[in-house]
Amino acid sequence: MQYDDTADAEQSPSTRHSQAYEGLRSLLQSGSFAPGTRLTEADLTQRFGVSRSTMRSVLVQLALEGYVTSEVNRGVRTRDFTVEEALDILEARETLESALAGKAAERATEEEIEALRRTLQIMADCQASGDQAGYSQGNRTFHQQIKRAAHQQTLARAYDTLLYPLVMRQYRDLTAPHPRTGSLEEHQAIFLAVLTRNPDAAVAAMRHHVGAARRALLLRSAQDTLD
């Protein structure tokens, strides 16, 4: 069915653009598309219920932010990262999220700490039952909770611009057990540092935790070179 450009007329252009942008960016961040996937305006307008002109504007914005690429004769595609680009992003994430964890140890409310505790319990239950998808969701929730508990908007905005989820979608070793050994204990160490209001320990625990992804990528890159 062809989309009618007047169908979204009841909403303001900025609202239509914002909703489509947030929706597509969320899909990209969740890893719903494989690296190099072609994105067509026709499919996206139908999915998000907006006009082609609105979706074209969304794709331009996402290209400027690095989520997609746009090339003549190839169209719009999801990003495909070199190893060097991926390592840069992982290093930036390590720095930013460690700082957020330190601020969370200083500023988290009792309600936010309790929410972290509940998420950790869910993650532990998922690990015990072998629920990999549930553990992954808990992991994402935990990191978002740390970001919010930091109450540091400048750091949070910088963190949100990172393309870390897309990097992990491309480079995560799907043959490796998930969660990896030690993951839950690393989250528990971060939580304990926040609970005891120890910013230095929170920074160190988070740096160790998120640094594991960068170290794993470095190891895989070295192995690929040897192969």
Coordinates of N, CA and C in Angstrom, one line a residue:
M1 N 0.8 -1.2 0.0 CA 0.0 0.0 0.0 C 0.9 1.2 0.0
Q2 N 0.6 2.2 -0.9 CA 1.4 3.4 -1.0 C 1.0 4.3 0.1
Y3 N 2.0 5.0 0.7 CA 1.8 5.9 1.9 C 1.3 7.2 1.4
D4 N 0.3 7.7 2.0 CA -0.3 9.0 1.7 C 0.4 10.1 2.5
D5 N 1.1 11.1 1.9 CA 1.8 12.1 2.6 C 0.9 12.9 3.5
T6 N -0.4 12.9 3.3 CA -1.3 13.7 4.2 C -1.7 12.9 5.4
A7 N -1.3 11.6 5.5 CA -1.8 10.8 6.6 C -1.3 11.2 8.0
D8 N -0.1 11.9 8.0 CA 0.4 12.3 9.3 C 0.2 13.8 9.5
A9 N -0.8 14.4 8.8 CA -1.0 15.8 8.9 C -1.5 16.3 10.2
E10 N -2.1 15.4 11.0 CA -2.6 15.9 12.3 C -1.5 16.2 13.3
Q11 N -0.3 15.7 13.1 CA 0.8 15.9 14.0 C 1.7 17.0 13.4
S12 N 2.4 17.7 14.2 CA 3.3 18.7 13.7 C 4.5 18.1 13.1
P13 N 5.1 18.7 12.1 CA 6.3 18.1 11.4 C 7.4 17.7 12.4
S14 N 7.6 18.6 13.4 CA 8.7 18.3 14.4 C 8.4 17.0 15.2
T15 N 7.1 16.8 15.5 CA 6.7 15.6 16.3 C 6.8 14.4 15.4
R16 N 6.4 14.5 14.1 CA 6.5 13.3 13.3 C 8.0 12.9 13.1
H17 N 8.8 13.9 12.9 CA 10.2 13.7 12.7 C 10.8 13.1 13.9
S18 N 10.5 13.7 15.1 CA 11.1 13.2 16.3 C 10.7 11.8 16.6
Q19 N 9.5 11.4 16.4 CA 9.0 10.0 16.7 C 9.7 9.0 15.8
A20 N 9.8 9.4 14.5 CA 10.4 8.5 13.5 C 11.9 8.4 13.8
Y21 N 12.5 9.5 14.2 CA 14.0 9.5 14.5 C 14.2 8.6 15.7
E22 N 13.5 8.8 16.8 CA 13.7 8.0 18.0 C 13.4 6.6 17.7
G23 N 12.4 6.3 17.0 CA 12.1 4.9 16.7 C 13.1 4.2 15.9
L24 N 13.6 4.8 14.8 CA 14.6 4.2 14.0 C 16.0 4.1 14.7
R25 N 16.3 5.2 15.5 CA 17.6 5.1 16.2 C 17.5 4.0 17.3
S26 N 16.4 3.8 17.9 CA 16.3 2.8 18.9 C 16.5 1.4 18.2
L27 N 15.9 1.2 17.1 CA 16.1 -0.1 16.4 C 17.6 -0.3 16.0
L28 N 18.3 0.8 15.6 CA 19.7 0.7 15.2 C 20.5 0.4 16.4
Q29 N 20.2 1.0 17.6 CA 21.0 0.8 18.8 C 20.7 -0.6 19.4
S30 N 19.6 -1.2 19.1 CA 19.3 -2.5 19.6 C 19.9 -3.6 18.8
G31 N 20.5 -3.2 17.7 CA 21.2 -4.2 16.9 C 20.2 -5.0 16.0
S32 N 19.0 -4.4 15.7 CA 18.0 -5.1 14.9 C 18.5 -5.3 13.5
F33 N 19.4 -4.4 13.0 CA 19.9 -4.5 11.6 C 21.3 -5.0 11.6
A34 N 21.7 -5.9 10.8 CA 23.0 -6.3 10.6 C 23.8 -5.2 10.0
P35 N 25.2 -5.1 10.2 CA 26.0 -4.1 9.6 C 25.9 -4.2 8.0
G36 N 25.8 -3.0 7.4 CA 25.7 -3.0 5.9 C 24.3 -3.2 5.4
T37 N 23.3 -3.3 6.3 CA 21.9 -3.5 5.8 C 21.4 -2.3 5.1
R38 N 20.8 -2.5 3.9 CA 20.3 -1.4 3.2 C 18.9 -1.0 3.8
L39 N 18.7 0.3 4.0 CA 17.5 0.8 4.5 C 16.8 1.6 3.4
T40 N 15.5 1.2 3.1 CA 14.8 1.9 2.0 C 13.7 2.8 2.6
E41 N 13.5 4.0 2.0 CA 12.5 4.9 2.4 C 11.2 4.3 2.4
A42 N 10.9 3.5 1.4 CA 9.5 2.9 1.3 C 9.2 2.0 2.5
D43 N 10.1 1.2 2.8 CA 9.9 0.3 4.0 C 9.8 1.0 5.3
L44 N 10.6 2.0 5.4 CA 10.7 2.8 6.7 C 9.4 3.7 6.9
T45 N 9.0 4.3 5.8 CA 7.8 5.1 5.9 C 6.6 4.3 6.3
Q46 N 6.5 3.0 5.8 CA 5.4 2.2 6.1 C 5.5 1.7 7.6
R47 N 6.7 1.4 8.0 CA 6.9 1.0 9.4 C 6.6 2.1 10.4
F48 N 7.0 3.3 10.1 CA 6.8 4.4 11.1 C 5.6 5.3 10.8
G49 N 4.9 5.0 9.7 CA 3.7 5.8 9.4 C 4.0 7.3 9.2
V50 N 5.1 7.6 8.5 CA 5.4 9.0 8.2 C 5.6 9.1 6.7
S51 N 5.6 10.4 6.2 CA 5.8 10.6 4.8 C 7.3 10.3 4.4
R52 N 7.5 10.2 3.1 CA 8.9 10.0 2.6 C 9.8 11.2 2.9
S53 N 9.2 12.3 2.8 CA 10.0 13.5 3.1 C 10.5 13.6 4.5
T54 N 9.6 13.1 5.4 CA 9.9 13.1 6.9 C 11.0 12.0 7.1
M55 N 10.9 10.9 6.5 CA 11.8 9.8 6.7 C 13.2 10.2 6.0
R56 N 13.1 10.9 4.9 CA 14.4 11.3 4.3 C 15.1 12.2 5.2
S57 N 14.4 13.1 5.9 CA 15.1 14.0 6.8 C 15.7 13.3 8.0
V58 N 14.9 12.2 8.5 CA 15.4 11.4 9.6 C 16.7 10.7 9.2
L59 N 16.8 10.2 8.0 CA 17.9 9.4 7.5 C 19.1 10.4 7.3
V60 N 18.9 11.6 6.9 CA 20.0 12.6 6.8 C 20.5 12.8 8.2
Q61 N 19.7 13.0 9.2 CA 20.1 13.3 10.6 C 20.9 12.1 11.1
L62 N 20.5 10.9 10.9 CA 21.2 9.7 11.4 C 22.5 9.5 10.7
A63 N 22.6 9.9 9.4 CA 23.8 9.8 8.7 C 24.8 10.8 9.3
L64 N 24.4 12.0 9.6 CA 25.2 13.0 10.2 C 25.8 12.5 11.6
E65 N 24.9 11.8 12.3 CA 25.3 11.3 13.6 C 26.1 10.0 13.5
G66 N 26.3 9.4 12.3 CA 27.1 8.2 12.2 C 26.4 6.9 12.3
Y67 N 25.1 6.9 12.4 CA 24.4 5.6 12.5 C 24.3 4.9 11.2
V68 N 24.2 5.7 10.1 CA 24.1 5.1 8.8 C 25.0 5.8 7.8
T69 N 25.2 5.2 6.7 CA 26.0 5.8 5.6 C 25.1 6.0 4.4
S70 N 25.4 7.0 3.6 CA 24.6 7.3 2.4 C 25.6 7.5 1.2
E71 N 25.5 6.6 0.2 CA 26.4 6.7 -0.9 C 25.7 6.5 -2.2
V72 N 26.2 7.2 -3.2 CA 25.6 7.2 -4.5 C 25.6 5.7 -5.0
N73 N 24.5 5.3 -5.6 CA 24.4 3.9 -6.2 C 24.3 2.8 -5.1
R74 N 24.5 3.1 -3.8 CA 24.4 2.1 -2.8 C 23.3 2.4 -1.8
G75 N 22.8 3.6 -1.8 CA 21.7 4.0 -1.0 C 22.1 4.2 0.5
V76 N 21.2 4.1 1.4 CA 21.5 4.3 2.8 C 21.6 2.9 3.4
R77 N 22.7 2.7 4.2 CA 23.0 1.5 4.8 C 23.4 1.7 6.3
T78 N 23.2 0.7 7.1 CA 23.7 0.7 8.5 C 25.2 0.7 8.5
R79 N 25.8 1.3 9.5 CA 27.3 1.4 9.6 C 28.0 0.1 9.7
D80 N 29.2 0.1 9.0 CA 30.1 -1.1 9.1 C 31.4 -0.5 9.6
F81 N 31.8 -0.9 10.8 CA 33.0 -0.3 11.4 C 34.3 -1.1 11.2
T82 N 35.4 -0.3 10.9 CA 36.7 -1.0 10.9 C 37.1 -1.3 12.4
V83 N 38.1 -2.1 12.5 CA 38.5 -2.5 13.9 C 39.0 -1.2 14.6
E84 N 39.7 -0.3 13.9 CA 40.2 0.9 14.5 C 39.1 1.8 15.0
E85 N 38.0 1.9 14.2 CA 36.9 2.7 14.6 C 36.2 2.1 15.8
A86 N 36.1 0.8 15.8 CA 35.4 0.1 16.9 C 36.2 0.3 18.2
L87 N 37.5 0.2 18.1 CA 38.3 0.3 19.3 C 38.2 1.8 19.9
D88 N 38.2 2.7 19.0 CA 38.0 4.1 19.4 C 36.7 4.3 20.2
I89 N 35.7 3.8 19.7 CA 34.4 3.9 20.3 C 34.3 3.2 21.7
L90 N 34.9 2.0 21.7 CA 35.0 1.3 23.0 C 35.8 2.0 24.0
E91 N 36.9 2.6 23.6 CA 37.7 3.3 24.5 C 37.0 4.6 25.1
A92 N 36.2 5.3 24.2 CA 35.5 6.4 24.6 C 34.4 6.0 25.6
R93 N 33.7 4.8 25.3 CA 32.7 4.4 26.2 C 33.3 4.0 27.6
E94 N 34.5 3.4 27.6 CA 35.1 3.1 28.9 C 35.3 4.3 29.7
T95 N 35.8 5.4 29.1 CA 36.1 6.6 29.8 C 34.8 7.3 30.3
L96 N 33.8 7.4 29.4 CA 32.6 8.1 29.8 C 31.7 7.3 30.8
E97 N 31.6 6.0 30.6 CA 30.8 5.3 31.6 C 31.4 5.1 32.9
S98 N 32.7 5.1 33.0 CA 33.4 5.1 34.3 C 33.2 6.4 35.0
A99 N 33.2 7.5 34.3 CA 32.9 8.8 35.0 C 31.4 8.8 35.5
L100 N 30.5 8.3 34.7 CA 29.1 8.2 35.1 C 29.0 7.4 36.4
A101 N 29.7 6.3 36.4 CA 29.6 5.4 37.6 C 30.1 6.1 38.8
G102 N 31.2 6.9 38.7 CA 31.7 7.6 39.8 C 30.7 8.6 40.3
K103 N 30.0 9.3 39.4 CA 29.0 10.3 39.8 C 27.8 9.6 40.4
A104 N 27.4 8.4 39.9 CA 26.3 7.7 40.5 C 26.6 7.3 41.9
A105 N 27.8 7.0 42.3 CA 28.2 6.7 43.6 C 28.0 7.9 44.5
E106 N 28.2 9.1 44.0 CA 28.0 10.3 44.7 C 26.5 10.7 44.8
R107 N 25.7 10.5 43.8 CA 24.5 11.2 43.6 C 23.2 10.3 43.6
A108 N 23.4 9.0 43.5 CA 22.2 8.1 43.3 C 21.3 8.2 44.5
T109 N 20.0 8.3 44.2 CA 19.0 8.3 45.3 C 18.8 6.9 45.9
E110 N 18.2 6.8 47.0 CA 17.9 5.4 47.6 C 17.0 4.6 46.7
E111 N 16.1 5.3 46.0 CA 15.2 4.6 45.1 C 16.0 4.1 43.9
E112 N 17.0 4.8 43.4 CA 17.8 4.4 42.3 C 18.7 3.2 42.6
I113 N 19.2 3.3 43.8 CA 20.0 2.2 44.3 C 19.2 0.9 44.4
E114 N 18.0 1.1 44.9 CA 17.1 -0.1 45.1 C 16.7 -0.7 43.7
A115 N 16.6 0.2 42.7 CA 16.3 -0.3 41.3 C 17.4 -1.0 40.8
L116 N 18.7 -0.6 41.0 CA 19.8 -1.3 40.6 C 19.9 -2.7 41.3
R117 N 19.5 -2.8 42.6 CA 19.5 -4.0 43.3 C 18.6 -5.0 42.6
R118 N 17.4 -4.5 42.3 CA 16.4 -5.4 41.7 C 16.8 -5.9 40.3
T119 N 17.5 -5.0 39.5 CA 18.0 -5.4 38.2 C 19.0 -6.5 38.3
L120 N 19.9 -6.3 39.3 CA 21.0 -7.3 39.5 C 20.4 -8.7 39.9
Q121 N 19.3 -8.7 40.7 CA 18.6 -9.9 41.0 C 18.0 -10.6 39.8
I122 N 17.4 -9.8 38.9 CA 16.9 -10.3 37.7 C 18.0 -11.0 36.9
M123 N 19.1 -10.3 36.8 CA 20.3 -10.8 36.0 C 20.8 -12.1 36.6
A124 N 20.8 -12.2 37.9 CA 21.3 -13.4 38.6 C 20.3 -14.5 38.3
D125 N 19.0 -14.3 38.4 CA 18.0 -15.3 38.1 C 18.2 -15.8 36.6
C126 N 18.4 -14.8 35.7 CA 18.5 -15.2 34.3 C 19.7 -16.0 34.0
Q127 N 20.8 -15.7 34.7 CA 22.0 -16.4 34.5 C 21.9 -17.9 35.0
A128 N 21.2 -18.0 36.2 CA 21.0 -19.3 36.8 C 20.1 -20.2 35.9
S129 N 19.1 -19.6 35.2 CA 18.2 -20.3 34.4 C 18.6 -20.5 32.9
G130 N 19.7 -19.8 32.6 CA 20.2 -19.9 31.2 C 19.5 -19.0 30.3
D131 N 18.8 -18.0 30.8 CA 18.0 -17.1 29.9 C 19.0 -16.0 29.4
Q132 N 19.6 -16.2 28.3 CA 20.6 -15.3 27.7 C 19.9 -13.9 27.3
A133 N 18.8 -14.0 26.7 CA 18.1 -12.8 26.3 C 17.7 -11.9 27.5
G134 N 17.2 -12.6 28.5 CA 16.8 -11.9 29.7 C 18.0 -11.2 30.4
Y135 N 19.1 -12.0 30.4 CA 20.3 -11.4 31.0 C 20.8 -10.2 30.2
S136 N 20.8 -10.3 28.9 CA 21.2 -9.1 28.1 C 20.3 -7.9 28.3
Q137 N 19.0 -8.1 28.4 CA 18.1 -7.0 28.7 C 18.4 -6.4 30.1
G138 N 18.6 -7.3 31.1 CA 19.0 -6.8 32.4 C 20.3 -6.0 32.4
N139 N 21.2 -6.4 31.6 CA 22.5 -5.8 31.5 C 22.3 -4.3 30.9
R140 N 21.5 -4.2 29.8 CA 21.2 -2.9 29.3 C 20.5 -2.0 30.2
T141 N 19.6 -2.6 31.0 CA 18.8 -1.8 32.0 C 19.8 -1.3 33.1
F142 N 20.7 -2.1 33.5 CA 21.6 -1.8 34.6 C 22.5 -0.6 34.2
H143 N 23.0 -0.6 33.0 CA 23.8 0.5 32.5 C 23.1 1.8 32.3
Q144 N 21.8 1.7 31.9 CA 21.0 2.9 31.7 C 20.6 3.4 33.1
Q145 N 20.4 2.6 34.1 CA 20.2 3.0 35.4 C 21.4 3.7 36.1
I146 N 22.6 3.2 35.8 CA 23.8 3.9 36.3 C 23.9 5.3 35.6
K147 N 23.6 5.4 34.4 CA 23.6 6.7 33.7 C 22.7 7.7 34.3
R148 N 21.4 7.2 34.5 CA 20.4 8.1 35.1 C 20.8 8.5 36.6
A149 N 21.3 7.6 37.3 CA 21.7 7.8 38.7 C 22.8 8.8 38.9
A150 N 23.6 9.0 37.8 CA 24.7 9.9 37.9 C 24.3 11.4 37.9
H151 N 23.1 11.6 37.4 CA 22.6 13.0 37.4 C 23.6 14.0 36.9
Q152 N 24.2 13.6 35.7 CA 25.2 14.4 35.1 C 24.8 14.5 33.6
Q153 N 24.1 15.5 33.2 CA 23.5 15.5 31.8 C 24.5 15.6 30.7
T154 N 25.6 16.4 31.0 CA 26.6 16.6 29.9 C 27.3 15.2 29.6
L155 N 27.7 14.5 30.6 CA 28.3 13.2 30.4 C 27.3 12.2 29.8
A156 N 26.0 12.3 30.2 CA 25.0 11.4 29.7 C 24.8 11.6 28.2
R157 N 24.7 12.9 27.8 CA 24.5 13.2 26.4 C 25.7 12.7 25.5
A158 N 26.9 12.9 26.0 CA 28.1 12.4 25.3 C 28.0 10.9 25.2
Y159 N 27.6 10.2 26.3 CA 27.5 8.8 26.3 C 26.5 8.3 25.2
D160 N 25.4 9.0 25.2 CA 24.3 8.6 24.2 C 24.7 8.8 22.8
T161 N 25.7 9.6 22.5 CA 26.1 9.7 21.1 C 27.0 8.6 20.6
L162 N 27.5 7.8 21.5 CA 28.4 6.7 21.1 C 27.6 5.6 20.4
L163 N 28.3 5.0 19.4 CA 27.7 4.0 18.6 C 28.1 2.6 19.1
Y164 N 28.3 2.5 20.4 CA 28.7 1.2 21.0 C 27.8 0.0 20.7
P165 N 26.4 0.2 20.7 CA 25.6 -1.0 20.4 C 25.8 -1.5 19.0
L166 N 26.0 -0.6 18.1 CA 26.3 -1.0 16.7 C 27.6 -1.8 16.6
V167 N 28.6 -1.3 17.3 CA 29.9 -2.0 17.3 C 29.8 -3.4 17.8
M168 N 29.0 -3.5 18.9 CA 28.9 -4.9 19.5 C 28.1 -5.8 18.6
R169 N 27.1 -5.2 17.9 CA 26.3 -6.0 17.0 C 27.2 -6.6 15.9
Q170 N 28.2 -5.8 15.5 CA 29.1 -6.3 14.4 C 30.2 -7.2 14.9
Y171 N 30.7 -6.9 16.1 CA 31.9 -7.6 16.5 C 31.8 -8.6 17.7
R172 N 30.6 -8.7 18.3 CA 30.5 -9.7 19.3 C 30.6 -11.1 18.8
D173 N 31.4 -11.9 19.5 CA 31.6 -13.3 19.2 C 30.4 -14.1 19.6
L174 N 29.5 -14.4 18.6 CA 28.3 -15.1 18.9 C 28.5 -16.6 19.3
T175 N 29.7 -17.1 19.1 CA 30.0 -18.5 19.5 C 30.5 -18.5 21.0
A176 N 30.7 -17.4 21.6 CA 31.2 -17.4 23.0 C 30.0 -17.5 23.9
P177 N 30.2 -18.1 25.1 CA 29.1 -18.2 26.0 C 28.6 -16.8 26.5
H178 N 27.3 -16.7 26.7 CA 26.8 -15.4 27.2 C 25.8 -15.7 28.3
P179 N 26.0 -15.0 29.5 CA 27.0 -13.9 29.7 C 28.4 -14.6 29.9
R180 N 29.4 -13.8 29.6 CA 30.7 -14.3 29.8 C 31.0 -14.5 31.2
T181 N 32.0 -15.3 31.5 CA 32.4 -15.6 32.9 C 32.8 -14.3 33.6
G182 N 32.3 -14.0 34.7 CA 32.7 -12.9 35.5 C 31.8 -11.6 35.3
S183 N 30.9 -11.7 34.3 CA 30.1 -10.5 34.0 C 29.2 -10.1 35.2
L184 N 28.5 -11.1 35.8 CA 27.6 -10.7 36.9 C 28.4 -10.2 38.1
E185 N 29.5 -10.8 38.4 CA 30.3 -10.3 39.5 C 30.8 -8.9 39.3
E186 N 31.1 -8.6 38.0 CA 31.6 -7.2 37.7 C 30.5 -6.2 37.9
H187 N 29.2 -6.6 37.5 CA 28.1 -5.7 37.8 C 27.9 -5.6 39.3
Q188 N 28.0 -6.6 40.1 CA 27.9 -6.6 41.5 C 28.9 -5.7 42.2
A189 N 30.1 -5.7 41.6 CA 31.2 -4.8 42.1 C 30.8 -3.3 41.9
I190 N 30.3 -3.0 40.7 CA 29.9 -1.7 40.5 C 28.8 -1.3 41.4
F191 N 27.8 -2.1 41.6 CA 26.7 -1.8 42.5 C 27.2 -1.6 43.9
L192 N 28.1 -2.5 44.4 CA 28.6 -2.3 45.8 C 29.3 -1.0 46.0
A193 N 30.0 -0.5 44.9 CA 30.7 0.8 45.0 C 29.7 1.9 45.1
V194 N 28.6 1.8 44.3 CA 27.6 2.8 44.4 C 26.8 2.8 45.7
L195 N 26.5 1.6 46.2 CA 25.8 1.4 47.5 C 26.6 2.0 48.6
T196 N 27.9 1.8 48.6 CA 28.8 2.3 49.7 C 29.3 3.8 49.5
R197 N 28.8 4.4 48.4 CA 29.2 5.8 48.1 C 30.7 6.0 47.9
N198 N 31.3 5.1 47.1 CA 32.7 5.1 46.9 C 33.0 5.4 45.4
P199 N 33.1 6.7 45.1 CA 33.3 7.0 43.7 C 34.5 6.4 43.0
D200 N 35.6 6.4 43.7 CA 36.9 5.8 43.1 C 36.7 4.3 42.8
A201 N 36.0 3.6 43.7 CA 35.8 2.2 43.5 C 34.8 2.0 42.3
A202 N 33.8 2.9 42.2 CA 32.8 2.7 41.1 C 33.5 3.0 39.8
V203 N 34.4 4.0 39.7 CA 35.1 4.3 38.5 C 35.9 3.1 38.1
A204 N 36.7 2.5 39.0 CA 37.6 1.4 38.8 C 36.8 0.2 38.3
A205 N 35.7 -0.1 39.0 CA 34.9 -1.3 38.7 C 34.2 -1.2 37.3
M206 N 33.7 0.0 37.0 CA 33.1 0.2 35.7 C 34.2 0.1 34.6
R207 N 35.3 0.7 34.8 CA 36.4 0.7 33.8 C 36.8 -0.7 33.5
H208 N 37.0 -1.5 34.6 CA 37.3 -2.9 34.4 C 36.3 -3.7 33.6
H209 N 35.0 -3.4 33.9 CA 33.9 -4.1 33.3 C 33.8 -3.8 31.8
V210 N 33.7 -2.5 31.5 CA 33.5 -2.1 30.1 C 34.8 -2.3 29.3
G211 N 35.9 -2.3 30.0 CA 37.2 -2.5 29.3 C 37.3 -3.9 28.8
A212 N 36.5 -4.8 29.3 CA 36.6 -6.2 28.9 C 36.2 -6.4 27.4
A213 N 35.3 -5.6 27.0 CA 34.8 -5.7 25.6 C 35.9 -5.2 24.7
R214 N 36.6 -4.1 25.0 CA 37.7 -3.6 24.2 C 38.9 -4.7 24.2
R215 N 39.2 -5.3 25.4 CA 40.2 -6.2 25.4 C 39.9 -7.5 24.6
A216 N 38.6 -7.9 24.6 CA 38.2 -9.0 23.8 C 38.3 -8.7 22.3
L217 N 38.0 -7.5 21.9 CA 38.1 -7.1 20.5 C 39.6 -7.1 20.1
L218 N 40.4 -6.6 20.9 CA 41.9 -6.5 20.6 C 42.4 -8.0 20.4
L219 N 41.9 -8.9 21.3 CA 42.4 -10.3 21.2 C 41.9 -10.9 19.9
R220 N 40.6 -10.7 19.6 CA 40.1 -11.2 18.3 C 40.8 -10.7 17.1
S221 N 41.1 -9.4 17.1 CA 41.8 -8.7 16.0 C 43.2 -9.3 15.9
A222 N 43.9 -9.6 17.0 CA 45.2 -10.2 16.9 C 45.1 -11.6 16.3
Q223 N 44.1 -12.4 16.8 CA 43.9 -13.7 16.3 C 43.7 -13.7 14.8
D224 N 42.8 -12.8 14.3 CA 42.5 -12.7 12.9 C 43.7 -12.4 12.1
T225 N 44.6 -11.5 12.6 CA 45.9 -11.2 11.9 C 46.8 -12.4 11.8
L226 N 46.8 -13.2 12.9 CA 47.7 -14.4 12.9 C 47.1 -15.4 11.9
D227 N 45.8 -15.5 11.8 CA 45.1 -16.4 10.9 C 45.3 -16.0 9.5

